[in-house]
mmCIF file of C-alpha atoms in Angstrom:
data_model
loop_
_atom_site.group_PDB
_atom_site.id
_atom_site.type_symbol
_atom_site.label_atom_id
_atom_site.label_comp_id
_atom_site.label_asym_id
_atom_site.label_seq_id
_atom_site.Cartn_x
_atom_site.Cartn_y
_atom_site.Cartn_z
ATOM 1 C CA UNK A 1 33.753 87.843 52.061
ATOM 2 C CA UNK A 2 34.996 91.410 52.591
ATOM 3 C CA UNK A 3 35.599 92.299 56.219
ATOM 4 C CA UNK A 4 34.613 95.651 57.676
ATOM 5 C CA UNK A 5 37.292 98.075 58.314
ATOM 6 C CA UNK A 6 39.294 97.503 61.240
ATOM 7 C CA UNK A 7 38.915 100.940 62.514
ATOM 8 C CA UNK A 8 35.159 100.413 62.601
ATOM 9 C CA UNK A 9 35.474 97.202 64.394
ATOM 10 C CA UNK A 10 37.831 98.913 67.044
ATOM 11 C CA UNK A 11 35.271 101.650 67.710
ATOM 12 C CA UNK A 12 32.517 98.980 68.107
ATOM 13 C CA UNK A 13 34.637 96.931 70.579
ATOM 14 C CA UNK A 14 35.394 99.894 72.722
ATOM 15 C CA UNK A 15 31.606 100.931 72.804
ATOM 16 C CA UNK A 16 30.460 97.277 73.613
ATOM 17 C CA UNK A 17 33.047 96.749 76.375
ATOM 18 C CA UNK A 18 32.114 100.105 78.054
ATOM 19 C CA UNK A 19 28.419 100.009 77.309
ATOM 20 C CA UNK A 20 28.463 103.628 76.285
ATOM 21 C CA UNK A 21 29.361 105.735 73.222
ATOM 22 C CA UNK A 22 30.545 108.434 75.522
ATOM 23 C CA UNK A 23 33.120 106.486 77.541
ATOM 24 C CA UNK A 24 34.237 104.682 74.278
ATOM 25 C CA UNK A 25 34.972 108.169 72.719
ATOM 26 C CA UNK A 26 37.051 109.091 75.988
ATOM 27 C CA UNK A 27 39.052 105.840 75.589
ATOM 28 C CA UNK A 28 39.763 106.340 71.882
ATOM 29 C CA UNK A 29 40.356 110.260 72.202
ATOM 30 C CA UNK A 30 37.784 110.976 69.596
ATOM 31 C CA UNK A 31 34.368 112.752 69.807
ATOM 32 C CA UNK A 32 30.972 111.009 70.758
ATOM 33 C CA UNK A 33 29.832 111.789 67.159
ATOM 34 C CA UNK A 34 32.923 109.980 65.722
ATOM 35 C CA UNK A 35 31.958 106.900 67.694
ATOM 36 C CA UNK A 36 28.295 107.076 66.568
ATOM 37 C CA UNK A 37 29.229 107.576 63.024
ATOM 38 C CA UNK A 38 31.724 104.612 62.875
ATOM 39 C CA UNK A 39 29.312 102.165 64.395
ATOM 40 C CA UNK A 40 26.410 103.412 62.228
ATOM 41 C CA UNK A 41 28.747 102.870 58.994
ATOM 42 C CA UNK A 42 29.567 99.215 60.544
ATOM 43 C CA UNK A 43 25.801 98.458 60.828
ATOM 44 C CA UNK A 44 25.025 99.718 57.496
ATOM 45 C CA UNK A 45 27.774 97.562 55.855
ATOM 46 C CA UNK A 46 26.711 94.430 57.847
ATOM 47 C CA UNK A 47 23.070 95.257 57.252
ATOM 48 C CA UNK A 48 22.430 94.400 61.072
ATOM 49 C CA UNK A 49 21.635 96.500 64.223
ATOM 50 C CA UNK A 50 24.335 96.020 66.804
ATOM 51 C CA UNK A 51 23.071 98.246 69.426
ATOM 52 C CA UNK A 52 19.701 99.232 70.677
ATOM 53 C CA UNK A 53 19.600 103.115 71.468
ATOM 54 C CA UNK A 54 17.223 103.636 74.538
ATOM 55 C CA UNK A 55 17.079 107.015 76.518
ATOM 56 C CA UNK A 56 20.731 107.991 75.694
ATOM 57 C CA UNK A 57 21.791 104.495 76.713
ATOM 58 C CA UNK A 58 22.966 101.774 74.366
ATOM 59 C CA UNK A 59 22.628 97.878 74.710
ATOM 60 C CA UNK A 60 23.906 95.227 72.547
ATOM 61 C CA UNK A 61 21.523 93.284 70.254
ATOM 62 C CA UNK A 62 21.938 89.446 69.989
ATOM 63 C CA UNK A 63 23.934 90.073 66.824
ATOM 64 C CA UNK A 64 26.015 92.760 68.692
ATOM 65 C CA UNK A 65 26.760 90.335 71.577
ATOM 66 C CA UNK A 66 27.931 87.591 69.018
ATOM 67 C CA UNK A 67 30.220 90.017 67.267
ATOM 68 C CA UNK A 68 31.559 91.398 70.623
ATOM 69 C CA UNK A 69 32.546 87.865 71.769
ATOM 70 C CA UNK A 70 35.006 87.689 68.798
ATOM 71 C CA UNK A 71 36.202 91.234 68.751
ATOM 72 C CA UNK A 72 36.871 91.214 72.679
ATOM 73 C CA UNK A 73 38.786 88.134 72.276
ATOM 74 C CA UNK A 74 40.856 89.496 69.190
ATOM 75 C CA UNK A 75 41.526 92.983 70.470
ATOM 76 C CA UNK A 76 42.615 91.537 73.802
ATOM 77 C CA UNK A 77 45.042 89.157 72.234
ATOM 78 C CA UNK A 78 46.272 91.964 69.846
ATOM 79 C CA UNK A 79 47.080 94.042 72.866
ATOM 80 C CA UNK A 80 48.793 91.375 74.617
ATOM 81 C CA UNK A 81 50.917 90.520 71.644
ATOM 82 C CA UNK A 82 51.881 94.062 71.167
ATOM 83 C CA UNK A 83 52.852 94.424 74.704
ATOM 84 C CA UNK A 84 54.846 91.396 74.543
ATOM 85 C CA UNK A 85 56.962 92.292 71.426
ATOM 86 C CA UNK A 86 57.628 95.646 72.734
ATOM 87 C CA UNK A 87 58.761 94.168 76.214
ATOM 88 C CA UNK A 88 61.138 91.727 74.265
ATOM 89 C CA UNK A 89 62.525 94.560 72.286
ATOM 90 C CA UNK A 90 63.377 96.430 75.514
ATOM 91 C CA UNK A 91 64.717 93.370 77.111
ATOM 92 C CA UNK A 92 66.933 92.866 74.144
ATOM 93 C CA UNK A 93 68.772 96.003 74.606
ATOM 94 C CA UNK A 94 71.933 96.021 76.792
ATOM 95 C CA UNK A 95 73.475 99.091 78.348
ATOM 96 C CA UNK A 96 77.204 98.546 78.784
ATOM 97 C CA UNK A 97 79.230 101.067 80.658
ATOM 98 C CA UNK A 98 82.836 100.469 79.527
ATOM 99 C CA UNK A 99 86.124 102.534 80.078
ATOM 100 C CA UNK A 100 86.670 104.684 77.002
ATOM 101 C CA UNK A 101 89.944 103.213 75.873
ATOM 102 C CA UNK A 102 88.803 99.554 76.254
ATOM 103 C CA UNK A 103 85.797 100.476 74.272
ATOM 104 C CA UNK A 104 87.404 102.323 71.463
ATOM 105 C CA UNK A 105 90.357 100.002 70.964
ATOM 106 C CA UNK A 106 89.230 96.645 71.751
ATOM 107 C CA UNK A 107 85.537 96.257 72.328
ATOM 108 C CA UNK A 108 84.069 98.207 69.334
ATOM 109 C CA UNK A 109 86.165 96.368 66.612
ATOM 110 C CA UNK A 110 84.758 93.045 67.930
ATOM 111 C CA UNK A 111 81.102 94.005 68.276
ATOM 112 C CA UNK A 112 80.301 93.233 64.613
ATOM 113 C CA UNK A 113 81.160 89.535 65.489
ATOM 114 C CA UNK A 114 78.582 89.720 68.449
ATOM 115 C CA UNK A 115 75.791 91.085 66.204
ATOM 116 C CA UNK A 116 76.520 88.460 63.768
ATOM 117 C CA UNK A 117 76.057 85.748 66.198
ATOM 118 C CA UNK A 118 73.258 87.462 68.289
ATOM 119 C CA UNK A 119 71.380 89.827 65.743
ATOM 120 C CA UNK A 120 68.311 90.067 68.111
ATOM 121 C CA UNK A 121 70.470 91.620 71.092
ATOM 122 C CA UNK A 122 71.634 95.444 70.758
ATOM 123 C CA UNK A 123 74.367 96.688 72.899
ATOM 124 C CA UNK A 124 74.039 100.343 73.952
ATOM 125 C CA UNK A 125 77.594 101.441 74.704
ATOM 126 C CA UNK A 126 78.287 104.218 77.324
ATOM 127 C CA UNK A 127 81.879 105.172 77.909
ATOM 128 C CA UNK A 128 82.805 105.966 81.488
ATOM 129 C CA UNK A 129 85.173 104.898 84.208
ATOM 130 C CA UNK A 130 85.460 104.715 87.986
ATOM 131 C CA UNK A 131 82.663 103.952 90.262
ATOM 132 C CA UNK A 132 79.344 102.959 88.776
ATOM 133 C CA UNK A 133 75.766 103.932 89.965
ATOM 134 C CA UNK A 134 73.621 101.429 88.199
ATOM 135 C CA UNK A 135 70.380 103.027 89.178
ATOM 136 C CA UNK A 136 71.543 106.542 88.054
ATOM 137 C CA UNK A 137 73.053 105.508 84.939
ATOM 138 C CA UNK A 138 70.635 102.716 83.781
ATOM 139 C CA UNK A 139 73.550 100.321 82.875
ATOM 140 C CA UNK A 140 73.108 96.522 82.992
ATOM 141 C CA UNK A 141 76.769 95.740 82.886
ATOM 142 C CA UNK A 142 79.934 97.715 83.764
ATOM 143 C CA UNK A 143 83.342 96.818 82.481
ATOM 144 C CA UNK A 144 85.926 98.255 84.857
ATOM 145 C CA UNK A 145 89.662 98.016 85.857
ATOM 146 C CA UNK A 146 90.566 98.175 89.521
ATOM 147 C CA UNK A 147 94.108 99.069 88.877
ATOM 148 C CA UNK A 148 97.107 97.439 87.041
ATOM 149 C CA UNK A 149 100.866 97.607 87.019
ATOM 150 C CA UNK A 150 103.164 98.583 84.079
ATOM 151 C CA UNK A 151 106.638 97.377 83.031
ATOM 152 C CA UNK A 152 107.588 99.602 79.933
ATOM 153 C CA UNK A 153 110.724 99.647 77.996
ATOM 154 C CA UNK A 154 112.332 102.996 77.371
ATOM 155 C CA UNK A 155 114.904 104.091 74.856
ATOM 156 C CA UNK A 156 117.370 107.214 74.519
ATOM 157 C CA UNK A 157 115.271 110.251 73.688
ATOM 158 C CA UNK A 158 111.865 108.738 74.201
ATOM 159 C CA UNK A 159 108.968 110.886 75.712
ATOM 160 C CA UNK A 160 106.773 109.613 78.388
ATOM 161 C CA UNK A 161 103.197 109.837 77.092
ATOM 162 C CA UNK A 162 100.946 110.508 79.929
ATOM 163 C CA UNK A 163 97.277 110.485 80.059
ATOM 164 C CA UNK A 164 95.585 113.494 81.901
ATOM 165 C CA UNK A 165 93.003 111.179 83.216
ATOM 166 C CA UNK A 166 95.658 109.327 85.115
ATOM 167 C CA UNK A 167 98.373 111.884 85.532
ATOM 168 C CA UNK A 168 100.251 109.748 88.227
ATOM 169 C CA UNK A 169 100.819 106.534 86.097
ATOM 170 C CA UNK A 170 104.614 106.802 85.746
ATOM 171 C CA UNK A 171 105.068 107.779 89.283
ATOM 172 C CA UNK A 172 102.903 104.744 90.415
ATOM 173 C CA UNK A 173 105.012 102.366 88.217
ATOM 174 C CA UNK A 174 108.143 103.890 89.532
ATOM 175 C CA UNK A 175 106.956 103.233 93.034
ATOM 176 C CA UNK A 176 105.703 99.751 92.435
ATOM 177 C CA UNK A 177 108.943 98.604 90.435
ATOM 178 C CA UNK A 178 111.461 100.380 92.631
ATOM 179 C CA UNK A 179 112.886 101.884 89.407
ATOM 180 C CA UNK A 180 113.499 105.611 89.376
ATOM 181 C CA UNK A 181 116.037 105.738 86.560
ATOM 182 C CA UNK A 182 113.689 107.206 84.006
ATOM 183 C CA UNK A 183 114.339 110.911 83.629
ATOM 184 C CA UNK A 184 112.546 111.523 80.385
ATOM 185 C CA UNK A 185 110.560 114.492 79.250
ATOM 186 C CA UNK A 186 106.787 114.197 79.632
ATOM 187 C CA UNK A 187 103.950 114.825 77.079
ATOM 188 C CA UNK A 188 100.463 114.749 78.304
ATOM 189 C CA UNK A 189 97.397 113.829 76.385
ATOM 190 C CA UNK A 190 93.781 113.711 77.414
ATOM 191 C CA UNK A 191 93.193 109.884 77.414
ATOM 192 C CA UNK A 192 95.129 106.418 77.251
ATOM 193 C CA UNK A 193 93.792 105.984 73.763
ATOM 194 C CA UNK A 194 95.360 109.218 72.483
ATOM 195 C CA UNK A 195 98.748 108.181 74.310
ATOM 196 C CA UNK A 196 98.517 104.900 72.401
ATOM 197 C CA UNK A 197 97.788 106.641 69.021
ATOM 198 C CA UNK A 198 101.008 109.009 69.737
ATOM 199 C CA UNK A 199 103.069 105.892 70.645
ATOM 200 C CA UNK A 200 102.065 104.406 67.108
ATOM 201 C CA UNK A 201 103.106 107.623 65.519
ATOM 202 C CA UNK A 202 106.733 107.204 67.370
ATOM 203 C CA UNK A 203 106.443 110.124 69.653
ATOM 204 C CA UNK A 204 107.495 108.118 72.722
ATOM 205 C CA UNK A 205 106.295 105.502 75.074
ATOM 206 C CA UNK A 206 103.324 104.924 77.289
ATOM 207 C CA UNK A 207 101.639 102.450 79.513
ATOM 208 C CA UNK A 208 98.406 100.359 78.923
ATOM 209 C CA UNK A 209 96.756 97.085 79.925
ATOM 210 C CA UNK A 210 96.942 94.119 77.344
ATOM 211 C CA UNK A 211 93.353 95.023 76.272
ATOM 212 C CA UNK A 212 94.183 98.448 75.194
ATOM 213 C CA UNK A 213 96.862 97.512 72.674
ATOM 214 C CA UNK A 214 96.016 94.007 71.942
ATOM 215 C CA UNK A 215 95.456 94.340 68.271
ATOM 216 C CA UNK A 216 98.525 96.395 67.704
ATOM 217 C CA UNK A 217 100.774 94.093 69.594
ATOM 218 C CA UNK A 218 99.596 91.235 67.599
ATOM 219 C CA UNK A 219 100.192 93.209 64.354
ATOM 220 C CA UNK A 220 103.568 94.316 65.525
ATOM 221 C CA UNK A 221 102.817 97.972 65.368
ATOM 222 C CA UNK A 222 103.613 98.149 69.173
ATOM 223 C CA UNK A 223 105.993 96.201 71.081
ATOM 224 C CA UNK A 224 106.091 95.536 74.925
ATOM 225 C CA UNK A 225 109.689 94.920 75.672
ATOM 226 C CA UNK A 226 109.145 94.406 79.496
ATOM 227 C CA UNK A 227 106.043 92.076 78.842
ATOM 228 C CA UNK A 228 103.143 92.384 81.236
ATOM 229 C CA UNK A 229 103.301 92.096 85.008
ATOM 230 C CA UNK A 230 100.810 89.904 86.878
ATOM 231 C CA UNK A 231 99.483 90.982 90.041
ATOM 232 C CA UNK A 232 96.262 91.061 92.040
ATOM 233 C CA UNK A 233 94.457 93.569 89.782
ATOM 234 C CA UNK A 234 92.058 92.719 87.135
ATOM 235 C CA UNK A 235 89.261 93.959 84.887
ATOM 236 C CA UNK A 236 85.934 93.272 86.231
ATOM 237 C CA UNK A 237 82.307 92.784 84.952
ATOM 238 C CA UNK A 238 79.924 94.375 87.478
ATOM 239 C CA UNK A 239 76.094 93.919 87.464
ATOM 240 C CA UNK A 240 73.255 95.317 89.655
ATOM 241 C CA UNK A 241 72.373 91.736 90.240
ATOM 242 C CA UNK A 242 73.292 88.354 88.740
ATOM 243 C CA UNK A 243 71.926 87.875 85.282
ATOM 244 C CA UNK A 244 69.505 85.111 84.482
ATOM 245 C CA UNK A 245 70.957 82.221 82.525
ATOM 246 C CA UNK A 246 70.176 82.541 78.736
ATOM 247 C CA UNK A 247 69.204 86.413 79.281
ATOM 248 C CA UNK A 248 70.789 88.804 76.924
ATOM 249 C CA UNK A 249 72.933 90.006 79.686
ATOM 250 C CA UNK A 250 74.122 86.453 80.191
ATOM 251 C CA UNK A 251 74.662 85.641 76.363
ATOM 252 C CA UNK A 252 76.717 88.940 76.080
ATOM 253 C CA UNK A 253 78.870 88.237 79.085
ATOM 254 C CA UNK A 254 79.571 84.739 78.120
ATOM 255 C CA UNK A 255 80.691 86.039 74.562
ATOM 256 C CA UNK A 256 82.687 88.814 76.130
ATOM 257 C CA UNK A 257 84.576 86.122 78.318
ATOM 258 C CA UNK A 258 85.373 84.027 75.187
ATOM 259 C CA UNK A 259 86.705 87.217 73.449
ATOM 260 C CA UNK A 260 88.966 88.186 76.407
ATOM 261 C CA UNK A 261 90.445 84.653 76.497
ATOM 262 C CA UNK A 262 91.159 84.613 72.901
ATOM 263 C CA UNK A 263 92.826 88.029 73.196
ATOM 264 C CA UNK A 264 95.110 86.737 76.064
ATOM 265 C CA UNK A 265 95.808 83.583 74.147
ATOM 266 C CA UNK A 266 96.800 85.462 71.093
ATOM 267 C CA UNK A 267 99.229 87.573 72.781
ATOM 268 C CA UNK A 268 102.472 85.545 72.799
ATOM 269 C CA UNK A 269 104.335 87.961 75.063
ATOM 270 C CA UNK A 270 106.774 87.546 77.899
ATOM 271 C CA UNK A 271 105.165 87.865 81.156
ATOM 272 C CA UNK A 272 106.957 88.745 84.236
ATOM 273 C CA UNK A 273 105.672 88.466 87.813
#
């Protein structure tokens, strides 16, 4: 049996639920005449009267009441299903605020692995550093460094490559290490990742955490003669509230921790304390 058009059933359901063609038209953002026309076409196709028209008012006939019992249930379930899948889609998007260099040089190359394992979750990446206002930024997770020490090695004629975002990095290292013997010329670049690229091009030496240069150290493109100093500073994952177990935030955090541990394990470098 051929079913009536879904649009006509939708017009009927709205009119039956509100008890008025006028209110149905307001709900559907159409004219009163459009509602009357759709219902008349539906009645003609079915060969059955669905409404009684009396003094500008409409009332369901017994056949109309029977049809409304089904359309009411179907359209209600449909609305709930649409809301559910839209809500799931929104819930499966994670906004991660991450420091630019870590995002570009370490995280982004590994995100394809995450998507292969969890194709239903999308990571919206926002690059930023420093303090995080979760309410203002809308971020779900933030990856931040609180601070770190450096133990660079230098050679004759090397330039010190300094990020403009952290202009005091070398002075800080000299203060922490007690070593003020480096009297090299300095070259300033805007960010850590540009300094690392300049070091790859042989322009000089720079400072970085292991995450910033992990892949290049593993491939041998860069070297860390002094190793990495351990101290009480770390990278932290920050949340506005603890993520629920099995939530997209929890899944992504678990994956991220695994990737961090694998990167650490793969760096067979001397570590000085």
